[in-house]
Amino acid sequence: MAIKRNGCEGCTDITCVSTQQVLSQDVAKNVKTAYDRVKARGMSACLFGSSGTCCRNCNMGPCQIIDGVDDMLGICGATADTVAARNFARTVAAGSAAHTDHAREMVKGFIEAAKGEGLHQIKDVDKLKKLAADFGIVTEEREVKDIALELGEKALAEFGKQDDAPLSMLKRATPKRQALWQKLGIAPRGIDREVVEMMHRTHMGVDQEYHNLMLQASRTALSDGWGASMLSTELTDIMFGTPVPRRAIVDLGVLKLDQVNITVHGHEPLLAEALCIAAQDPEMLELAKKQGAKGINLAGVCCTGNEILMRRGIPVAGGFVQQEIVLATGAVEAMVVDVQCVMQSVAEVAKNFHTDIITTNYRAKMPGGIHIQFEEHEALNSAKQILTHAIKNFKKRGKCFIPKETKMDVVVGFSHETINTMLGGRFRASYRPLNDNIINGRIRGVAAIVGCDNFKLADDTHETIVRELLKNNILVLATGCAATSLGKAGLLNPEAARFCGDSLREVCETVGMPPVLHMGSCVDNSRILIAATEMVRQGGLGDDISDLPAIGTAPLWMSEKAVAIGQYFVASGAQVVFQNLPISGAKNFNKYLTEGLMGEVGAHWNIASEPLEIARIMIEKIEAKRDALGINK
Ligand code: CUV
Ligand code: SF4
């Protein structure tokens, strides 16, 4: 049920119980949040911007284009289709760039670990060897650290590669998909290069043909999915351990009254891992005691939260839309942030309390924030410095409110390796049992629900969609803030099997797994690519991802990264359903994205705004694939 918050007549309806509770307390009465700003805006969004036909790519403009009206072309003659395609492509480039820069940091951290410098080690040697093999590295009779060092250097070289050979990890795709990418000329070559070429081709007066622009948009997105993101996930697993199922808790109730609460918000797990290690340091615990706290309570926000949740079982306090609410409790000593999805308003919210916003990455500073640079080569020291600062704030904590009842048990940690062994057993690890259950119809298909949350639609949108999918016996994979919100809704634990249709419930109960599998952060969507490819390889479900009864959605997408992810799913053959893409003002381009791409890559974008409509499309598409496979009896 939606409520209005205290003293704020016009606020957006909020359905999230913990958010409601915090915002209706006295402690939060002066806090302004995005919910307030959405309401206060008072004007609707610019029509040209929303429909994709505003161009600012040169100083003859800005030009606002109206499709089909001769006098409303760009000054340069650019049509609505060209402008919308360029804008869309730039969104993909920006999203890919974010994952790429994140991945680069992980590779550099990995190289330090390989050299035995810094805080981290090589934890998953099996996985190291598998990845090394993809890079053509000899692994027999070699020291782990030599393999790791060579892998790290070769991985780093993928970013700046200038020859035209495809990225090393594309080999992991099905043979059919690799051949298709070659035929279309969209197999990515260098990770950085694809973003640069995309920016070049969308510069004024370069590529003015939307099909051709989209080829490069696909190549850019693929360099993210099968390049940057996959590298990041794999190397992070090798360093910090491949996730295995574990119990944890999510939601604002994970904050603790008698401990120093430090929230970690952002994306790169190097920082978060270092903080986790430093928070166990006796020196830090001693300092916390001296300040009168019983301990140090780390909690995650957004994707960094998902990273440490998956690998360490550290609780997650909230997703993207709750970042301000976490602070509005007044119970947080510091919010430590690095890059991506950090709203500038957190510094303003923090001003109401003793809370400090600590920025840690030179790329991302904020007025009102305190900057303590996190140095990977002295990670422990940096982490301790950050913690010390936070701990010293504990004494300054004033009135606060932690909604006690709102925390939810979850089971997380479903890497694609875990799914393998969970279904096939440790000695017969395989996706075959999953395929068999799909073929016999007990599981109708697989849906990935990924990406952000957003103030535009109700914050129970993910839940509404997923409940509908489960009722229809569709297994759900989740990442990112979508996964967090499903966790809060109680759908990430095995008991949630009761919400499934009979046959899916039976499968979940037999295996003891939740019907929604938390696969990690946004970069971990690359795990879904691998899992889908593995399903194809096991046989019985066609010979490419585009044959699988599988579909993805990012219903509450907010970040440009989500569009990059959507595009690499589509270019890999998986359909996606998004809510309101900014392409409606360009007729042909719109039709191409939502229909035409099918003829080229075997998948296309779908757009729907209502949660149940999104679910309906997903179910229909899955059933259509089953029909095509001839497994619908
Ligand atoms: Ni990277 S991109 S709001 S944290 S999922 Fe969350 Fe995920 Fe979107 Fe950001
Ligand atoms: Fe206008 Fe063309 Fe310049 Fe864009 S590139 S702002 S459409 S003149």
mmCIF file of N, CA, C and O and ligand atoms in Angstrom, residues 99 266-267 302-303 306 320 340-341 451-453 480-482 521-523 558-559 561, ligand 1:
data_model
loop_
_atom_site.group_PDB
_atom_site.id
_atom_site.type_symbol
_atom_site.label_atom_id
_atom_site.label_comp_id
_atom_site.label_asym_id
_atom_site.label_seq_id
_atom_site.Cartn_x
_atom_site.Cartn_y
_atom_site.Cartn_z
ATOM 1 N N HIS A 99 31.448 0.240 -17.556
ATOM 2 C CA HIS A 99 31.875 -1.127 -17.230
ATOM 3 C C HIS A 99 33.345 -1.335 -17.571
ATOM 4 O O HIS A 99 34.068 -2.048 -16.882
ATOM 5 N N GLY A 266 28.471 2.020 -4.616
ATOM 6 C CA GLY A 266 29.195 2.206 -5.868
ATOM 7 C C GLY A 266 29.376 0.880 -6.568
ATOM 8 O O GLY A 266 28.447 0.065 -6.589
ATOM 9 N N HIS A 267 30.568 0.631 -7.100
ATOM 10 C CA HIS A 267 30.693 -0.539 -7.964
ATOM 11 C C HIS A 267 31.926 -1.406 -7.854
ATOM 12 O O HIS A 267 31.846 -2.605 -8.052
ATOM 13 N N CYS A 302 23.555 -0.628 -3.607
ATOM 14 C CA CYS A 302 23.744 -0.784 -5.064
ATOM 15 C C CYS A 302 24.684 -1.957 -5.386
ATOM 16 O O CYS A 302 24.775 -2.899 -4.626
ATOM 17 N N CYS A 303 25.397 -1.867 -6.502
ATOM 18 C CA CYS A 303 26.119 -3.047 -6.995
ATOM 19 C C CYS A 303 27.293 -3.466 -6.136
ATOM 20 O O CYS A 303 27.596 -4.637 -6.008
ATOM 21 N N ASN A 306 25.978 -5.779 -3.906
ATOM 22 C CA ASN A 306 25.777 -7.115 -4.462
ATOM 23 C C ASN A 306 27.072 -7.917 -4.515
ATOM 24 O O ASN A 306 27.077 -9.128 -4.323
ATOM 25 N N PHE A 320 19.414 1.223 -5.410
ATOM 26 C CA PHE A 320 19.611 2.587 -5.901
ATOM 27 C C PHE A 320 18.625 3.591 -5.294
ATOM 28 O O PHE A 320 19.031 4.630 -4.788
ATOM 29 N N GLN A 340 29.848 5.434 -10.062
ATOM 30 C CA GLN A 340 28.578 5.042 -10.680
ATOM 31 C C GLN A 340 27.389 4.929 -9.714
ATOM 32 O O GLN A 340 27.483 4.280 -8.681
ATOM 33 N N CYS A 341 26.294 5.532 -10.153
ATOM 34 C CA CYS A 341 24.991 5.407 -9.495
ATOM 35 C C CYS A 341 24.913 6.070 -8.117
ATOM 36 O O CYS A 341 24.007 5.787 -7.334
ATOM 37 N N GLY A 451 19.211 -4.925 -13.716
ATOM 38 C CA GLY A 451 19.260 -3.467 -13.796
ATOM 39 C C GLY A 451 18.746 -2.761 -12.564
ATOM 40 O O GLY A 451 18.565 -3.346 -11.498
ATOM 41 N N CYS A 452 18.493 -1.511 -12.762
ATOM 42 C CA CYS A 452 18.316 -0.530 -11.702
ATOM 43 C C CYS A 452 16.917 -0.562 -11.113
ATOM 44 O O CYS A 452 16.044 -1.287 -11.570
ATOM 45 N N ASP A 453 16.717 0.316 -10.125
ATOM 46 C CA ASP A 453 15.378 0.784 -9.869
ATOM 47 C C ASP A 453 15.354 2.283 -10.139
ATOM 48 O O ASP A 453 16.383 2.909 -10.361
ATOM 49 N N GLY A 480 21.893 -7.006 -9.951
ATOM 50 C CA GLY A 480 21.796 -5.558 -9.750
ATOM 51 C C GLY A 480 20.756 -5.173 -8.714
ATOM 52 O O GLY A 480 20.391 -5.942 -7.823
ATOM 53 N N CYS A 481 20.257 -3.954 -8.858
ATOM 54 C CA CYS A 481 19.283 -3.455 -7.901
ATOM 55 C C CYS A 481 17.962 -4.204 -8.021
ATOM 56 O O CYS A 481 17.193 -4.257 -7.062
ATOM 57 N N ALA A 482 17.695 -4.771 -9.200
ATOM 58 C CA ALA A 482 16.496 -5.602 -9.348
ATOM 59 C C ALA A 482 16.563 -6.754 -8.345
ATOM 60 O O ALA A 482 15.576 -7.071 -7.671
ATOM 61 N N SER A 521 26.089 -8.600 -9.433
ATOM 62 C CA SER A 521 25.996 -7.176 -9.761
ATOM 63 C C SER A 521 25.731 -7.005 -11.257
ATOM 64 O O SER A 521 25.504 -7.966 -11.975
ATOM 65 N N CYS A 522 25.804 -5.756 -11.716
ATOM 66 C CA CYS A 522 25.572 -5.500 -13.148
ATOM 67 C C CYS A 522 26.642 -6.133 -14.029
ATOM 68 O O CYS A 522 26.328 -6.663 -15.087
ATOM 69 N N VAL A 523 27.920 -6.040 -13.637
ATOM 70 C CA VAL A 523 28.944 -6.676 -14.488
ATOM 71 C C VAL A 523 28.712 -8.192 -14.537
ATOM 72 O O VAL A 523 29.112 -8.850 -15.492
ATOM 73 N N MET A 558 17.661 2.801 -15.364
ATOM 74 C CA MET A 558 17.939 4.210 -15.137
ATOM 75 C C MET A 558 19.280 4.533 -15.764
ATOM 76 O O MET A 558 19.440 5.483 -16.496
ATOM 77 N N SER A 559 20.262 3.666 -15.550
ATOM 78 C CA SER A 559 21.634 3.956 -15.951
ATOM 79 C C SER A 559 21.871 3.614 -17.423
ATOM 80 O O SER A 559 21.261 2.703 -17.983
ATOM 81 N N LYS A 561 24.330 2.157 -18.430
ATOM 82 C CA LYS A 561 24.886 0.797 -18.439
ATOM 83 C C LYS A 561 23.813 -0.230 -18.784
ATOM 84 O O LYS A 561 24.086 -1.235 -19.443
HETATM 85 NI NI1 CUV B 1 25.433 -1.557 -11.409
HETATM 86 S S1 CUV B 1 23.384 0.476 -12.745
HETATM 87 S S2 CUV B 1 21.295 1.469 -10.243
HETATM 88 S S3 CUV B 1 23.985 -0.110 -9.149
HETATM 89 S S4 CUV B 1 21.518 -1.766 -11.088
HETATM 90 FE FE1 CUV B 1 21.518 -0.441 -9.512
HETATM 91 FE FE2 CUV B 1 23.762 -1.801 -10.365
HETATM 92 FE FE3 CUV B 1 21.492 0.146 -11.991
HETATM 93 FE FE4 CUV B 1 23.334 1.235 -10.706
#
